[in-house]
């Protein structure tokens, strides 16, 4: 039992130890777990601290970035606004650049078309007008402005184009065209045998006659009877016929020729008719009965071209060419006896036309030598050779007064010549093919021409004009030339033209109203008073005169200057006159009594002009010393001097409102000055020779200048920009605006005074009146680069 107890105790102790060991292990595990938990807690606390610190740092960083981003957003917002503004500016710049590019392209286009208009002046002035109208319209339809190049081109084209009417017949080429004796009708013939009579005023077709039906040569020649009631035709069926010019009824047929009839001509009394056929056969018939009176025959095989009666009907001229040798000559025959009176050789060339001068002393012939020749009919002596055409000269005719000659050529031009000098006066261009005939109107103001281009054209051959041209006299060699002045109501134009006589013209009709005769030497200047009742003139005879503006009666003579009197001006109220003399003085006169009120001295050389201001309180003078002086008109005290020109000041004037002065000088420039201080405001440069005259428009907005460089220029008074240039055949010596500013008159040394239109609307309206056709599709493609022509501007 004790052993069992001992074993039991030993087992109990082992069990106890095992329990303690387990307890210790559990305790160790608990402590370990607690330690691990504490470590984890510490770790979590540390991590939390780190997290909190990181969060704090992040918060601080976030706050920092928030501030940065806030600033950045603000900057971005500002930047975006700036970018948007810049974009708007860039867009505006782009729009402006596009607009500028479009403007530049438009300007380039206008200049191109204007240049084309100028280049066509010598080949087809009517085309020049049509192109210039297009150039004007390109800018005018946008903003009512016109480029100077376009306006210049239109002015030049209107002056160059003389065509007044174009008759068309698309069936065949025209061979002949003639005026009726009274100038009211035009007769034409063509290659298809058709003869037509047209109204010369309207171009309306009045009558059509199928004069020939053979169809081989058509109607070669036509002629009105002297009374205009009959019309004769030369036909390809070997006949000549006479028709009633009113009804078109055939009245008589002349048979007897053996070949085509080429030409017909009535005798001046209408009693006889001459006809010419191939192989040189000429028959003179009794016009009433058709009886053959005389037959004229040149020997050999001939190619006849023309025939013409002399003005007295006693002679007949014919032009023929030898078919074998092309040896041509003109022959003059006695129409009664058939005797050959004289024969003129044509230097082995084809003779194409013959025509007597109105006085019967000369004969003009044309041929394939590109010349027209004028011969003395009594001895066959060559008087003039007219050179200028570049191809065969088909026809020639004298003007009714015998002073001019018109020629028609295969070079597509008609030329007008001075018979005395043989000088070409001008050319009529515009036909598209060779010109086959030419004839003057009975009054000599028009020429008609026919052409292979299937048109007949009527041309104005009076002096070239835009609105009106007044032929004042022969061309002058004087440096100064004419001076002009409109009447205050614009109905008259007074002209001093370096002769002792002044002239006054009607501005509606262009008729000379009366002459101012009384000076004994050339008149230097002319002007009206404010109400248009008087005219004042100055002269080289040392006097100034006052005339009644209605009758031309001399009212007053002012004598007192020692030498030429150059300038004169009425005071605005008409009570005083101021004159400028070669004696270096200006004088103020009582306009009624003719007494000197005051003499102004101060210039170092001769005076050239004088002018009152608006209220008459001041006077401006200019002279050869290159200065202008402004004076007190009451006291005669000089107020200030305008100095700046390098040569004589030809003219000084006040602006209409008296705030400015303008001067023109022989140094080629014009200047604008402040009228209160004499300060120079503008210098107008652009002329290439001396300036003779200067004037303001009535509203003061424009200035016109006249120069020896053959131009007058119109300027913007405020800026000095050139508006347009007007061209004259010789130096321009004077310019004058009409009282309403719509017209500008210029005087030239060529003996003419030309009236131009200032307002572009008036100029365009006039241009449209002067054209007889529209641009063709080919012309639009070539000059406007358009497949279809634009609508009429």
Coordinates of N, CA and C in Angstrom, one line a residue, residues 191-391:
X191 N -21.9 92.7 -150.0 CA -21.5 91.7 -150.9 C -22.6 90.8 -151.4
X192 N -23.7 90.8 -150.6 CA -24.8 89.9 -151.0 C -25.8 90.6 -152.0
X193 N -25.5 91.8 -152.4 CA -26.4 92.5 -153.3 C -27.5 93.3 -152.6
X194 N -27.4 93.4 -151.3 CA -28.5 94.1 -150.6 C -28.1 95.6 -150.4
X195 N -29.0 96.5 -150.7 CA -28.9 97.9 -150.4 C -29.9 98.3 -149.4
X196 N -29.4 99.1 -148.4 CA -30.3 99.5 -147.3 C -30.2 101.0 -147.1
X197 N -31.3 101.6 -146.7 CA -31.3 103.0 -146.4 C -31.7 103.1 -144.9
X198 N -30.9 103.9 -144.1 CA -31.0 104.0 -142.7 C -31.3 105.4 -142.3
X199 N -31.9 105.6 -141.2 CA -32.1 106.9 -140.6 C -30.8 107.3 -140.0
X200 N -30.2 108.5 -140.4 CA -28.9 108.9 -139.9 C -28.9 109.3 -138.5
X201 N -30.0 109.7 -138.0 CA -30.1 110.2 -136.6 C -30.3 109.0 -135.6
X202 N -31.1 108.0 -136.0 CA -31.4 106.9 -135.0 C -30.7 105.6 -135.4
X203 N -30.3 105.4 -136.6 CA -29.7 104.2 -137.1 C -30.8 103.1 -137.4
X204 N -32.0 103.6 -137.5 CA -33.1 102.7 -137.8 C -33.2 102.3 -139.3
X205 N -33.3 101.1 -139.6 CA -33.4 100.7 -141.0 C -34.7 101.1 -141.6
X206 N -34.7 101.9 -142.7 CA -35.9 102.4 -143.3 C -36.3 101.7 -144.6
X207 N -35.3 101.1 -145.3 CA -35.7 100.5 -146.6 C -34.6 99.5 -146.9
X208 N -35.0 98.4 -147.5 CA -34.1 97.4 -147.9 C -34.4 97.0 -149.4
X209 N -33.4 97.0 -150.2 CA -33.5 96.7 -151.7 C -32.6 95.6 -152.1
X210 N -33.1 94.5 -152.6 CA -32.3 93.5 -153.2 C -31.9 93.9 -154.6
X211 N -30.8 94.7 -154.6 CA -30.4 95.3 -155.9 C -29.8 94.3 -156.9
X212 N -29.2 93.3 -156.4 CA -28.6 92.3 -157.3 C -28.8 90.9 -156.7
X213 N -29.2 90.0 -157.6 CA -29.4 88.6 -157.2 C -28.5 87.6 -157.8
X214 N -27.5 88.1 -158.6 CA -26.5 87.2 -159.2 C -25.7 86.5 -158.1
X215 N -25.3 87.3 -157.1 CA -24.6 86.7 -156.0 C -23.1 86.5 -156.2
X216 N -22.5 87.1 -157.2 CA -21.1 86.9 -157.4 C -20.3 88.0 -156.9
X217 N -20.8 89.2 -157.2 CA -20.0 90.4 -156.8 C -20.8 91.4 -155.9
X218 N -22.1 91.1 -155.7 CA -22.9 92.0 -155.0 C -23.1 93.4 -155.6
X219 N -23.2 94.4 -154.8 CA -23.4 95.8 -155.3 C -22.1 96.5 -155.0
X220 N -21.4 96.9 -156.1 CA -20.1 97.5 -155.9 C -20.1 98.9 -155.5
X221 N -21.0 99.7 -156.0 CA -21.0 101.1 -155.7 C -22.4 101.6 -155.6
X222 N -22.6 102.7 -154.8 CA -24.0 103.3 -154.7 C -23.8 104.8 -154.7
X223 N -24.8 105.6 -155.1 CA -24.7 107.0 -155.1 C -26.1 107.6 -155.1
X224 N -26.3 108.6 -154.2 CA -27.5 109.4 -154.1 C -27.5 110.4 -155.3
X225 N -28.7 110.7 -155.8 CA -28.8 111.8 -156.7 C -28.7 113.1 -155.9
X226 N -28.3 114.2 -156.6 CA -28.1 115.5 -155.8 C -29.3 115.9 -155.0
X227 N -30.5 115.6 -155.4 CA -31.7 116.0 -154.7 C -32.1 114.9 -153.6
X228 N -31.4 113.8 -153.6 CA -31.6 112.8 -152.6 C -32.8 111.9 -152.9
X229 N -33.5 112.1 -154.0 CA -34.7 111.3 -154.2 C -34.4 109.9 -154.9
X230 N -33.2 109.9 -155.6 CA -32.9 108.6 -156.3 C -31.6 108.0 -155.7
X231 N -31.5 106.7 -156.0 CA -30.3 106.0 -155.5 C -29.8 105.1 -156.7
X232 N -28.6 105.3 -157.1 CA -28.0 104.5 -158.2 C -27.2 103.4 -157.6
X233 N -27.2 102.2 -158.2 CA -26.4 101.1 -157.8 C -25.6 100.5 -158.9
X234 N -24.4 100.0 -158.6 CA -23.5 99.3 -159.6 C -23.6 97.8 -159.2
X235 N -24.0 97.0 -160.2 CA -24.4 95.6 -159.9 C -23.5 94.6 -160.5
X236 N -23.4 93.4 -159.9 CA -22.6 92.3 -160.5 C -23.2 91.6 -161.7
X237 N -24.5 92.0 -162.1 CA -25.1 91.4 -163.2 C -24.9 92.3 -164.5
X238 N -23.9 93.1 -164.5 CA -23.5 93.9 -165.6 C -24.4 95.1 -165.9
X239 N -25.2 95.5 -164.8 CA -26.1 96.6 -165.0 C -25.8 97.7 -163.9
X240 N -26.3 98.9 -164.2 CA -26.5 99.9 -163.2 C -28.0 100.2 -163.1
X241 N -28.4 100.5 -161.9 CA -29.9 100.7 -161.8 C -30.1 102.0 -161.0
X242 N -31.3 102.6 -161.2 CA -31.7 103.7 -160.4 C -33.0 103.3 -159.7
X243 N -33.1 103.7 -158.4 CA -34.2 103.3 -157.5 C -34.8 104.5 -156.9
X244 N -36.0 104.4 -156.6 CA -36.7 105.5 -155.8 C -36.2 105.3 -154.3
X245 N -35.5 106.4 -153.8 CA -34.9 106.3 -152.5 C -35.9 106.2 -151.4
X246 N -37.2 106.5 -151.7 CA -38.2 106.5 -150.6 C -38.9 105.2 -150.6
X247 N -39.3 104.7 -151.8 CA -40.1 103.4 -151.8 C -39.3 102.2 -152.2
X248 N -38.1 102.4 -152.7 CA -37.3 101.2 -153.1 C -37.7 100.7 -154.5
X249 N -38.6 101.3 -155.2 CA -39.0 100.9 -156.5 C -37.9 101.1 -157.5
X250 N -37.7 100.1 -158.4 CA -36.7 100.2 -159.5 C -37.3 101.1 -160.5
X251 N -36.6 102.1 -160.9 CA -37.0 103.1 -161.9 C -36.4 102.9 -163.3
X252 N -35.1 102.5 -163.3 CA -34.4 102.4 -164.6 C -33.3 101.5 -164.5
X253 N -33.1 100.7 -165.6 CA -31.9 99.8 -165.6 C -31.1 100.2 -166.8
X254 N -29.8 100.3 -166.6 CA -28.8 100.7 -167.6 C -28.0 99.4 -168.0
X255 N -28.3 99.0 -169.3 CA -27.6 97.8 -169.8 C -26.7 98.2 -171.0
X256 N -25.6 97.6 -171.0 CA -24.6 98.0 -172.0 C -23.2 97.6 -171.7
X257 N -23.0 97.3 -170.4 CA -21.7 96.9 -169.9 C -21.5 95.4 -170.2
X258 N -20.3 95.0 -170.4 CA -20.0 93.6 -170.7 C -19.4 92.8 -169.5
X259 N -19.3 93.5 -168.4 CA -18.8 92.8 -167.2 C -19.4 93.5 -165.9
X260 N -18.9 93.0 -164.8 CA -19.4 93.6 -163.5 C -19.3 95.1 -163.5
X261 N -20.3 95.8 -163.0 CA -20.3 97.2 -162.9 C -19.7 97.5 -161.5
X262 N -18.6 98.3 -161.4 CA -17.9 98.5 -160.2 C -18.3 99.8 -159.4
X263 N -18.6 100.8 -160.2 CA -18.9 102.1 -159.6 C -19.9 102.9 -160.4
X264 N -20.6 103.8 -159.7 CA -21.6 104.7 -160.3 C -21.4 106.1 -159.6
X265 N -21.7 107.1 -160.4 CA -21.7 108.5 -159.9 C -22.6 109.4 -160.6
X266 N -23.4 110.2 -159.9 CA -24.3 111.2 -160.5 C -23.5 112.4 -160.8
X267 N -23.8 113.1 -161.9 CA -23.2 114.4 -162.2 C -23.8 115.4 -161.1
X268 N -23.1 116.5 -160.9 CA -23.6 117.4 -159.8 C -25.0 118.0 -160.1
X269 N -25.4 118.1 -161.3 CA -26.8 118.6 -161.6 C -27.8 117.4 -161.7
X270 N -27.4 116.2 -161.5 CA -28.3 115.0 -161.5 C -28.8 114.6 -162.8
X271 N -28.3 115.2 -163.9 CA -28.8 114.9 -165.2 C -28.2 113.7 -165.8
X272 N -27.0 113.4 -165.4 CA -26.2 112.2 -166.0 C -25.8 111.3 -164.9
X273 N -25.6 110.0 -165.3 CA -25.0 109.0 -164.5 C -23.9 108.3 -165.2
X274 N -22.8 108.2 -164.5 CA -21.6 107.6 -165.0 C -21.5 106.2 -164.3
X275 N -21.1 105.2 -165.1 CA -20.9 103.8 -164.5 C -19.6 103.3 -165.1
X276 N -18.9 102.5 -164.3 CA -17.7 101.9 -164.7 C -17.7 100.4 -164.5
X277 N -17.3 99.6 -165.5 CA -17.2 98.1 -165.3 C -15.8 97.6 -165.5
X278 N -15.7 96.3 -165.2 CA -14.4 95.6 -165.4 C -13.9 95.9 -166.9
X279 N -12.6 95.8 -167.0 CA -12.0 96.0 -168.3 C -12.0 97.5 -168.8
X280 N -12.3 98.4 -167.8 CA -12.1 99.8 -168.1 C -13.2 100.5 -168.9
X281 N -14.3 100.0 -169.0 CA -15.4 100.6 -169.8 C -16.1 101.6 -168.9
X282 N -16.2 102.8 -169.3 CA -17.0 103.9 -168.6 C -18.1 104.4 -169.5
X283 N -19.3 104.4 -169.1 CA -20.4 104.9 -169.9 C -21.1 106.1 -169.1
X284 N -21.3 107.2 -169.8 CA -22.1 108.3 -169.2 C -23.5 108.2 -169.9
X285 N -24.5 108.1 -169.0 CA -25.9 108.0 -169.4 C -26.7 109.2 -169.1
X286 N -27.8 109.3 -169.8 CA -28.8 110.3 -169.4 C -29.6 109.7 -168.3
X287 N -29.6 110.4 -167.1 CA -30.2 109.7 -165.9 C -31.7 109.6 -166.0
X288 N -32.4 110.4 -166.8 CA -33.8 110.3 -166.9 C -34.3 109.2 -167.8
X289 N -33.5 109.0 -168.9 CA -34.0 108.1 -169.9 C -33.2 106.8 -170.0
X290 N -32.0 106.8 -169.6 CA -31.1 105.7 -169.7 C -30.4 105.7 -171.1
X291 N -30.5 106.8 -171.8 CA -29.8 106.9 -173.1 C -28.3 107.0 -172.9
X292 N -27.5 106.3 -173.7 CA -26.0 106.3 -173.6 C -25.5 107.5 -174.3
X293 N -24.8 108.4 -173.5 CA -24.3 109.6 -174.1 C -22.8 109.5 -174.5
X294 N -22.0 109.0 -173.7 CA -20.5 108.9 -174.0 C -20.0 107.6 -173.4
X295 N -19.1 107.0 -174.2 CA -18.4 105.8 -173.7 C -16.9 106.1 -173.7
X296 N -16.3 105.9 -172.6 CA -14.8 106.1 -172.4 C -14.2 104.7 -172.2
X297 N -13.1 104.5 -173.0 CA -12.5 103.2 -172.9 C -10.9 103.4 -172.9
X298 N -10.3 102.9 -171.8 CA -8.9 102.8 -171.8 C -8.5 101.5 -172.5
X299 N -7.3 101.5 -173.2 CA -6.9 100.3 -173.9 C -6.3 99.3 -172.9
X300 N -6.4 98.0 -173.3 CA -5.9 96.9 -172.5 C -6.8 96.3 -171.6
X301 N -6.3 95.2 -170.9 CA -7.1 94.5 -169.9 C -7.0 95.3 -168.6
X302 N -8.0 95.9 -168.1 CA -7.9 96.8 -167.0 C -8.8 96.3 -165.8
X303 N -8.3 96.7 -164.6 CA -9.1 96.5 -163.4 C -9.5 97.9 -162.9
X304 N -10.7 98.4 -163.3 CA -11.2 99.7 -162.8 C -11.6 99.6 -161.4
X305 N -11.4 100.7 -160.7 CA -11.8 100.7 -159.3 C -12.7 101.9 -158.9
X306 N -12.6 103.0 -159.6 CA -13.4 104.2 -159.1 C -13.6 105.2 -160.2
X307 N -14.6 106.1 -160.0 CA -14.8 107.2 -160.9 C -15.5 108.3 -160.1
X308 N -15.3 109.6 -160.5 CA -15.9 110.7 -159.8 C -16.1 111.9 -160.8
X309 N -17.2 112.5 -160.7 CA -17.4 113.8 -161.4 C -16.7 114.9 -160.7
X310 N -16.3 115.9 -161.5 CA -15.8 117.1 -160.9 C -17.0 117.9 -160.4
X311 N -16.7 118.9 -159.5 CA -17.8 119.7 -159.0 C -18.7 120.4 -160.0
X312 N -18.1 120.8 -161.1 CA -18.8 121.5 -162.2 C -19.4 120.5 -163.2
X313 N -19.1 119.3 -163.1 CA -19.6 118.3 -164.0 C -19.0 118.2 -165.4
X314 N -18.0 119.0 -165.6 CA -17.3 119.0 -167.0 C -16.3 117.9 -167.1
X315 N -15.8 117.4 -166.0 CA -14.8 116.4 -166.1 C -15.2 115.1 -165.3
X316 N -14.5 114.0 -165.7 CA -14.7 112.8 -165.0 C -13.4 112.2 -164.7
X317 N -13.1 111.8 -163.5 CA -11.9 111.1 -163.1 C -12.1 109.6 -162.9
X318 N -11.2 108.8 -163.5 CA -11.3 107.4 -163.3 C -9.9 106.9 -162.8
X319 N -10.0 105.8 -162.1 CA -8.8 105.1 -161.7 C -8.8 103.7 -162.1
X320 N -7.7 103.3 -162.8 CA -7.6 101.9 -163.4 C -6.3 101.3 -163.1
X321 N -6.2 100.0 -163.3 CA -4.9 99.3 -163.2 C -4.8 98.3 -164.3
X322 N -3.6 98.2 -164.9 CA -3.4 97.2 -165.9 C -3.4 95.8 -165.3
X323 N -4.2 94.9 -165.8 CA -4.3 93.6 -165.2 C -3.0 92.8 -165.3
X324 N -2.3 93.0 -166.4 CA -1.0 92.3 -166.5 C 0.1 92.7 -165.7
X325 N 0.3 94.1 -165.6 CA 1.5 94.6 -165.0 C 1.2 95.3 -163.7
X326 N -0.1 95.4 -163.3 CA -0.5 96.2 -162.1 C 0.1 97.6 -162.2
X327 N 0.1 98.1 -163.4 CA 0.5 99.5 -163.6 C -0.7 100.4 -163.5
X328 N -0.9 101.2 -162.4 CA -2.1 102.0 -162.2 C -1.9 103.4 -162.6
X329 N -3.0 104.1 -162.9 CA -3.0 105.5 -163.2 C -4.4 106.0 -163.1
X330 N -4.5 107.4 -162.9 CA -5.7 108.1 -162.8 C -5.9 108.9 -164.1
X331 N -7.0 109.0 -164.6 CA -7.3 109.8 -165.9 C -8.4 110.7 -165.7
X332 N -8.3 111.9 -166.2 CA -9.3 112.9 -166.2 C -9.8 113.1 -167.6
X333 N -11.2 113.0 -167.8 CA -11.8 113.1 -169.1 C -12.7 114.3 -169.2
X334 N -12.9 114.7 -170.4 CA -13.9 115.7 -170.7 C -15.3 114.9 -170.9
X335 N -16.3 115.3 -170.1 CA -17.5 114.5 -170.0 C -18.4 114.7 -171.2
X336 N -18.1 115.7 -172.0 CA -18.9 116.0 -173.2 C -18.3 115.3 -174.4
X337 N -17.1 115.5 -174.6 CA -16.4 115.0 -175.8 C -15.8 113.6 -175.6
X338 N -15.6 113.2 -174.3 CA -14.9 112.0 -174.1 C -13.4 112.0 -174.2
X339 N -12.9 113.3 -174.4 CA -11.4 113.4 -174.6 C -10.7 113.2 -173.3
X340 N -9.5 112.5 -173.4 CA -8.7 112.3 -172.2 C -7.9 113.6 -172.0
X341 N -8.0 114.2 -170.9 CA -7.4 115.5 -170.6 C -6.0 115.3 -169.9
X342 N -5.9 114.5 -169.0 CA -4.7 114.3 -168.3 C -4.6 112.9 -167.6
X343 N -3.4 112.3 -167.6 CA -3.3 111.0 -167.0 C -2.2 111.1 -165.9
X344 N -2.4 110.5 -164.7 CA -1.5 110.6 -163.6 C -1.0 109.2 -163.3
X345 N 0.3 108.9 -163.5 CA 0.8 107.6 -163.2 C 0.8 107.3 -161.7
X346 N 0.6 106.1 -161.3 CA 0.6 105.8 -159.8 C 1.7 104.9 -159.4
X347 N 2.9 105.0 -160.1 CA 4.1 104.2 -159.7 C 3.8 102.7 -159.6
X348 N 3.2 102.2 -160.7 CA 3.0 100.8 -160.8 C 2.3 100.1 -159.7
X349 N 1.3 100.8 -159.2 CA 0.5 100.2 -158.1 C -1.0 100.3 -158.5
X350 N -1.8 99.5 -157.8 CA -3.2 99.5 -158.1 C -3.9 100.8 -157.6
X351 N -4.7 101.4 -158.4 CA -5.5 102.6 -158.1 C -6.8 102.1 -157.5
X352 N -7.1 102.6 -156.3 CA -8.3 102.1 -155.6 C -9.4 103.2 -155.5
X353 N -9.1 104.4 -155.6 CA -10.2 105.5 -155.5 C -9.6 106.8 -156.1
X354 N -10.6 107.6 -156.6 CA -10.3 108.9 -157.0 C -11.4 109.9 -156.5
X355 N -11.1 111.1 -156.2 CA -12.1 112.1 -155.8 C -11.6 113.5 -156.0
X356 N -12.5 114.3 -156.5 CA -12.1 115.7 -156.7 C -12.3 116.5 -155.4
X357 N -11.5 117.6 -155.2 CA -11.7 118.5 -154.1 C -13.0 119.4 -154.4
X358 N -13.6 120.0 -153.4 CA -14.8 120.7 -153.7 C -14.6 121.9 -154.7
X359 N -13.4 122.4 -154.8 CA -13.3 123.5 -155.7 C -12.8 123.0 -157.1
X360 N -12.6 121.7 -157.2 CA -12.3 121.1 -158.5 C -10.8 121.3 -158.9
X361 N -10.0 121.9 -158.1 CA -8.6 122.1 -158.5 C -7.7 120.9 -158.2
X362 N -8.1 120.0 -157.3 CA -7.2 118.9 -156.9 C -8.0 117.6 -157.0
X363 N -7.2 116.6 -157.1 CA -7.7 115.2 -157.2 C -6.9 114.4 -156.2
X364 N -7.6 113.6 -155.4 CA -6.9 112.7 -154.5 C -7.1 111.3 -155.0
X365 N -6.0 110.5 -155.0 CA -6.0 109.1 -155.4 C -5.5 108.2 -154.3
X366 N -5.9 107.0 -154.2 CA -5.4 106.1 -153.2 C -5.0 104.8 -153.9
X367 N -4.1 104.0 -153.3 CA -3.7 102.8 -153.9 C -3.0 101.8 -153.0
X368 N -2.4 100.8 -153.5 CA -1.7 99.8 -152.7 C -0.4 100.1 -152.2
X369 N 0.1 101.4 -152.4 CA 1.3 101.8 -151.9 C 1.2 102.4 -150.5
X370 N 0.0 102.2 -149.9 CA -0.3 102.7 -148.5 C -0.3 104.2 -148.4
X371 N -0.5 104.9 -149.5 CA -0.5 106.3 -149.5 C -1.8 106.9 -150.2
X372 N -2.1 108.1 -149.8 CA -3.0 108.9 -150.5 C -2.3 110.1 -151.1
X373 N -2.6 110.4 -152.3 CA -1.8 111.5 -153.0 C -2.8 112.5 -153.6
X374 N -2.4 113.8 -153.4 CA -3.2 114.9 -153.9 C -2.5 115.5 -155.1
X375 N -3.2 115.7 -156.2 CA -2.6 116.1 -157.5 C -3.3 117.4 -157.9
X376 N -2.5 118.2 -158.6 CA -3.1 119.4 -159.3 C -3.7 118.9 -160.6
X377 N -5.0 119.1 -160.8 CA -5.7 118.6 -162.0 C -5.4 119.3 -163.3
X378 N -4.8 120.4 -163.2 CA -4.5 121.2 -164.4 C -3.2 120.7 -165.1
X379 N -2.2 120.3 -164.3 CA -1.0 119.9 -164.8 C -0.5 118.5 -164.3
X380 N -1.2 117.9 -163.5 CA -0.8 116.6 -163.0 C 0.3 116.6 -162.0
X381 N 0.6 117.8 -161.4 CA 1.7 117.9 -160.4 C 1.2 117.3 -159.1
X382 N 2.1 116.6 -158.4 CA 1.9 116.0 -157.1 C 2.0 117.1 -156.1
X383 N 0.9 117.3 -155.3 CA 0.9 118.4 -154.3 C 1.2 117.9 -152.9
X384 N 0.6 116.7 -152.5 CA 0.8 116.2 -151.2 C 0.8 114.7 -151.3
X385 N 1.7 114.1 -150.4 CA 1.6 112.6 -150.2 C 1.3 112.4 -148.7
X386 N 0.3 111.7 -148.5 CA -0.2 111.5 -147.1 C 0.3 110.1 -146.6
X387 N 1.2 110.1 -145.7 CA 1.8 108.8 -145.2 C 1.4 108.6 -143.8
X388 N 1.0 107.4 -143.5 CA 0.5 107.0 -142.1 C -0.2 105.7 -142.0
X389 N -0.8 105.3 -143.1 CA -1.5 104.0 -143.1 C -0.4 102.9 -143.2
X390 N -0.7 101.7 -142.7 CA 0.2 100.6 -142.8 C -0.3 99.5 -143.7
X391 N -1.3 99.8 -144.5 CA -1.8 98.8 -145.5 C -2.4 99.6 -146.6

